[in-house]
Coordinates of C-alpha atoms and ligand atoms in Angstrom, one line a residue:
M248 CA 11.0 13.0 -6.6
E249 CA 10.3 13.7 -10.2
V250 CA 13.4 14.2 -12.1
I251 CA 12.8 16.2 -15.3
I252 CA 16.0 16.6 -17.8
H253 CA 16.0 19.1 -20.3
D254 CA 18.8 20.0 -23.1
T255 CA 19.3 23.3 -21.8
P256 CA 18.6 25.5 -19.0
Q257 CA 16.3 27.8 -21.0
D258 CA 14.1 24.9 -21.7
A259 CA 14.3 23.9 -18.0
A260 CA 13.5 27.4 -17.1
S261 CA 10.4 27.5 -19.5
T262 CA 9.1 24.1 -18.1
G263 CA 9.6 25.9 -14.4
A264 CA 8.0 29.0 -15.2
R265 CA 5.0 27.3 -17.1
M266 CA 4.4 25.4 -13.4
V267 CA 4.8 28.7 -11.4
A268 CA 2.3 30.6 -14.0
R269 CA -0.3 27.6 -13.7
L270 CA -0.1 28.1 -9.8
V271 CA -0.4 32.0 -10.1
R272 CA -3.3 31.5 -12.4
E273 CA -5.0 29.0 -10.5
K274 CA -4.4 30.8 -7.0
P275 CA -3.8 34.4 -7.7
H276 CA -2.8 34.9 -3.8
A277 CA -0.3 32.1 -4.2
V278 CA 2.7 32.1 -1.7
L279 CA 6.1 31.7 -3.3
G280 CA 9.5 30.7 -1.8
L281 CA 12.2 32.4 -3.9
A282 CA 16.1 31.7 -4.4
T283 CA 19.0 33.9 -5.7
G284 CA 22.0 32.9 -7.1
G285 CA 22.9 32.1 -10.9
T286 CA 20.6 29.2 -11.3
P287 CA 17.1 30.6 -10.9
L288 CA 18.1 33.7 -13.4
P289 CA 16.5 32.2 -16.8
L290 CA 13.4 31.3 -14.7
Y291 CA 12.9 34.6 -13.5
R292 CA 13.5 36.0 -17.0
E293 CA 11.0 33.6 -18.3
L294 CA 8.4 34.9 -15.4
V295 CA 9.3 38.7 -16.4
R296 CA 8.4 37.5 -20.1
L297 CA 5.2 36.1 -19.2
H298 CA 4.0 38.9 -17.1
R299 CA 5.0 41.5 -19.7
E300 CA 3.7 39.3 -22.9
E301 CA 0.8 37.2 -21.4
G302 CA -0.3 39.3 -18.3
L303 CA 0.9 37.1 -15.6
D304 CA -0.6 38.9 -12.7
F305 CA 1.6 39.1 -9.7
S306 CA -0.5 41.6 -8.1
R307 CA -1.7 39.4 -5.2
V308 CA 1.1 36.9 -5.0
T309 CA 3.4 36.8 -1.7
T310 CA 6.9 35.9 -1.8
F311 CA 9.5 34.9 0.9
N312 CA 13.2 34.6 0.0
L313 CA 15.4 31.8 1.5
D314 CA 18.2 33.6 2.8
E315 CA 20.4 37.0 3.0
Y316 CA 23.9 37.5 3.8
L317 CA 24.4 38.9 7.5
G318 CA 26.0 42.5 7.3
L319 CA 24.7 43.4 4.1
G320 CA 22.1 45.9 4.0
P321 CA 19.3 45.9 1.0
G322 CA 21.4 48.9 -0.8
H323 CA 24.6 46.6 -1.0
P324 CA 25.0 45.7 -4.8
Q325 CA 25.6 42.0 -3.5
S326 CA 23.0 41.8 -1.2
Y327 CA 19.9 39.5 -2.0
H328 CA 17.3 42.3 -1.7
H329 CA 19.2 44.0 -4.4
F330 CA 19.6 40.8 -6.6
M331 CA 15.7 40.2 -6.0
R332 CA 14.7 43.6 -7.2
E333 CA 17.1 43.8 -10.4
H334 CA 16.3 40.5 -11.5
L335 CA 12.5 40.2 -10.5
F336 CA 10.5 42.4 -8.3
D337 CA 11.2 45.8 -10.4
H338 CA 9.8 44.0 -13.6
L339 CA 6.5 42.5 -12.0
N340 CA 3.4 44.3 -10.6
I341 CA 4.0 42.5 -7.1
P342 CA 3.5 45.0 -4.2
A343 CA 7.0 45.5 -2.4
E344 CA 4.8 45.0 1.0
N345 CA 3.9 41.2 -0.3
T346 CA 7.6 40.4 -0.7
H347 CA 9.9 39.2 2.3
I348 CA 13.7 38.8 2.4
P349 CA 15.7 38.1 5.8
D350 CA 17.0 41.3 7.0
G351 CA 20.7 40.9 6.8
M352 CA 21.1 43.9 9.2
T353 CA 18.7 43.0 12.0
P354 CA 19.8 43.8 15.5
D355 CA 18.3 40.9 16.9
V356 CA 18.7 37.7 14.8
P357 CA 16.9 35.1 16.7
A358 CA 13.9 37.3 17.1
F359 CA 13.9 38.3 13.5
C360 CA 14.1 34.6 12.5
R361 CA 11.2 33.6 14.8
D362 CA 9.1 36.5 13.3
Y363 CA 10.0 35.3 9.8
E364 CA 8.6 32.0 10.4
R365 CA 5.5 33.7 12.0
R366 CA 4.7 35.6 8.7
I367 CA 5.2 32.7 6.6
A368 CA 2.7 30.9 8.8
E369 CA 0.5 33.8 8.7
A370 CA 0.7 34.0 5.0
G371 CA -0.9 30.4 5.0
G372 CA 2.3 28.8 4.2
I373 CA 4.5 28.3 1.0
D374 CA 2.6 27.0 -1.9
L375 CA 5.9 26.5 -4.1
Q376 CA 9.6 26.8 -3.1
I377 CA 12.1 27.4 -5.7
L378 CA 15.4 26.1 -5.1
G379 CA 19.1 26.0 -6.4
I380 CA 21.6 23.3 -4.8
G381 CA 25.3 24.0 -3.9
S382 CA 28.0 22.2 -5.2
D383 CA 28.3 20.9 -1.6
G384 CA 24.4 19.8 -1.5
H385 CA 23.2 22.8 0.6
I386 CA 19.6 24.0 0.0
G387 CA 19.1 27.8 1.0
F388 CA 22.2 28.2 3.1
N389 CA 21.8 24.9 4.9
E390 CA 25.2 23.8 4.8
P391 CA 26.4 20.0 5.4
G392 CA 25.4 18.9 8.9
S393 CA 22.3 21.0 9.2
S394 CA 19.5 19.5 11.1
F395 CA 16.6 18.2 9.0
A396 CA 14.3 19.9 11.6
S397 CA 15.9 23.4 11.5
R398 CA 14.0 26.6 11.0
T399 CA 15.2 29.9 9.8
R400 CA 18.3 31.1 11.8
I401 CA 21.7 32.2 11.6
K402 CA 24.5 29.8 9.7
T403 CA 28.1 29.8 9.1
L404 CA 28.7 29.5 5.0
A405 CA 30.9 26.6 4.3
R406 CA 34.5 27.2 2.7
E407 CA 33.1 25.3 -0.5
T408 CA 30.2 28.0 -0.6
L409 CA 32.7 30.7 0.1
H410 CA 34.7 29.8 -2.9
D411 CA 31.7 29.2 -5.1
N412 CA 30.1 32.6 -4.3
A413 CA 33.8 34.3 -4.5
R414 CA 32.7 35.2 -8.0
F415 CA 30.4 37.8 -6.8
F416 CA 33.0 39.6 -4.6
N417 CA 36.0 40.2 -7.0
D418 CA 36.8 36.6 -6.9
D419 CA 37.9 36.8 -3.0
P420 CA 36.3 34.4 -0.8
A421 CA 37.7 36.4 2.1
K422 CA 35.1 38.9 1.0
V423 CA 32.2 36.8 1.0
P424 CA 30.0 37.4 4.3
H425 CA 30.7 34.3 6.5
H426 CA 27.4 34.3 8.2
C427 CA 23.7 34.5 6.7
I428 CA 20.1 34.2 7.8
T429 CA 18.5 31.1 6.2
M430 CA 15.3 29.3 6.3
G431 CA 15.9 26.1 7.7
I432 CA 15.2 22.6 6.2
G433 CA 12.2 22.2 8.1
T434 CA 10.7 25.3 6.8
I435 CA 11.7 24.3 3.2
M436 CA 10.2 20.8 3.8
D437 CA 6.8 22.6 5.0
A438 CA 6.3 24.3 1.4
R439 CA 3.5 22.2 -0.8
C440 CA 5.5 21.9 -3.8
V441 CA 9.5 22.1 -4.0
L442 CA 11.1 23.1 -7.5
L443 CA 14.9 22.6 -7.3
L444 CA 16.6 23.8 -10.6
A445 CA 20.5 22.7 -11.4
F446 CA 22.4 23.6 -14.3
G447 CA 26.0 22.5 -15.4
S448 CA 28.2 19.7 -14.9
G449 CA 29.5 21.1 -11.6
K450 CA 26.3 20.1 -10.1
A451 CA 26.0 16.8 -11.3
E452 CA 27.7 15.1 -8.3
A453 CA 25.4 17.1 -6.0
I454 CA 22.2 16.2 -7.9
A455 CA 23.3 12.2 -8.1
G456 CA 23.6 12.4 -4.3
M457 CA 20.5 14.0 -3.8
V458 CA 18.2 11.8 -5.9
E459 CA 19.8 8.4 -5.8
G460 CA 22.2 8.5 -2.7
P461 CA 21.2 8.1 0.9
V462 CA 19.1 10.6 2.9
T463 CA 21.6 12.2 5.0
A464 CA 22.6 15.3 6.7
S465 CA 25.7 15.4 4.9
L466 CA 23.9 16.2 1.5
P467 CA 21.2 18.2 3.2
A468 CA 19.2 18.3 -0.3
S469 CA 18.8 14.4 0.0
I470 CA 15.9 15.2 2.5
L471 CA 13.9 16.1 -0.5
Q472 CA 13.4 12.3 -1.2
H473 CA 11.0 12.5 1.8
H474 CA 9.1 15.3 0.2
P475 CA 5.5 14.4 -1.3
T476 CA 5.9 17.0 -4.3
A477 CA 9.7 17.7 -5.3
K478 CA 10.5 18.2 -8.9
V479 CA 14.0 18.5 -9.8
L480 CA 14.5 20.5 -13.0
I481 CA 17.9 20.1 -14.6
D482 CA 20.0 20.3 -18.0
S483 CA 21.9 17.4 -19.6
P484 CA 25.1 18.3 -18.1
A485 CA 23.6 18.2 -14.4
A486 CA 22.2 15.0 -15.3
T487 CA 25.7 13.0 -16.3
A488 CA 26.2 11.5 -12.9
L489 CA 22.8 9.8 -12.4
H490 CA 22.5 6.0 -13.0
R491 CA 18.8 6.1 -14.0
A492 CA 19.0 9.5 -16.1
D493 CA 17.6 7.2 -19.1
Y494 CA 14.5 6.1 -16.9
Y495 CA 13.5 9.6 -15.8
R496 CA 13.6 10.9 -19.4
W497 CA 11.4 7.9 -20.5
V498 CA 9.0 8.6 -17.7
Y499 CA 8.8 12.4 -18.6
E500 CA 8.3 11.6 -22.4
N501 CA 5.7 9.3 -21.7
K502 CA 3.5 11.5 -19.5
P503 CA 0.3 12.5 -20.5
A504 CA 0.4 16.3 -21.3
W505 CA -1.6 17.3 -18.3
Q506 CA 0.9 15.8 -16.1
R507 CA 3.6 17.7 -17.2
E508 CA 3.7 20.8 -15.6
Ligands
PGA641 P1 24.0 29.0 -7.9 O1 23.8 28.7 -6.5 O2 22.7 29.2 -8.2 O3 24.8 30.5 -7.9 O4 24.8 28.0 -8.4 C1 22.9 27.5 -5.8 C2 22.9 27.5 -4.5 O5 24.0 27.7 -3.6 O6 22.0 27.1 -3.9

């Protein structure tokens, strides 16, 4: 696991966007795994800027999103379909048919989930998966206790997640859908590279547990210690509970330039 600490979310997002841009330039038909929530927003803004100002071309890129609330259609303002259009897809030259997000209205959840896994495999697998982390250590909506072998499936949101996400639903946790479709931890671990972002002191304990604690299903993100290419891009407040923060900073500062992205 490589921990990269920047002073601000914007700095971290710029580094993350350069990693995505390098992949897309080297492999124009790259497959990206995408996340929603507050965390990836500065990264998406930077990707839109790179597209507009530097011509970063997404016309052959394919994307798969991690998750979607069950019961919210693509037109619902809090659906992740809406989020992705508003914050990314409407501003890039990515063909709509290349983008994939779980269908929160599917009448047959198990069949949809099997098909989502099949489509990821047919696309050649995910080259780079962008992740946030929940304050309870979830990745995607894989809440504590999720199997490390899990694939795309229905999950029930934890109470902590309902409270964390209530800010998008008039501050009422009861209004947050209680179920979702999410890629599994096994699905995420199959990505060739994982880029996890976390900003703010509210994520400090989860980050410390993920990076320096035991690998345990009680903190799902800790499985990334077993991923061969996991990069953790965080700001200083999210790094405050890390015992070896100085070492991670020292490693990054002493890297040759070619190895930084
Ligand atoms: P956030 O959510 O980016 O809105 O903090 C992260 C997550 O739940 O994975």
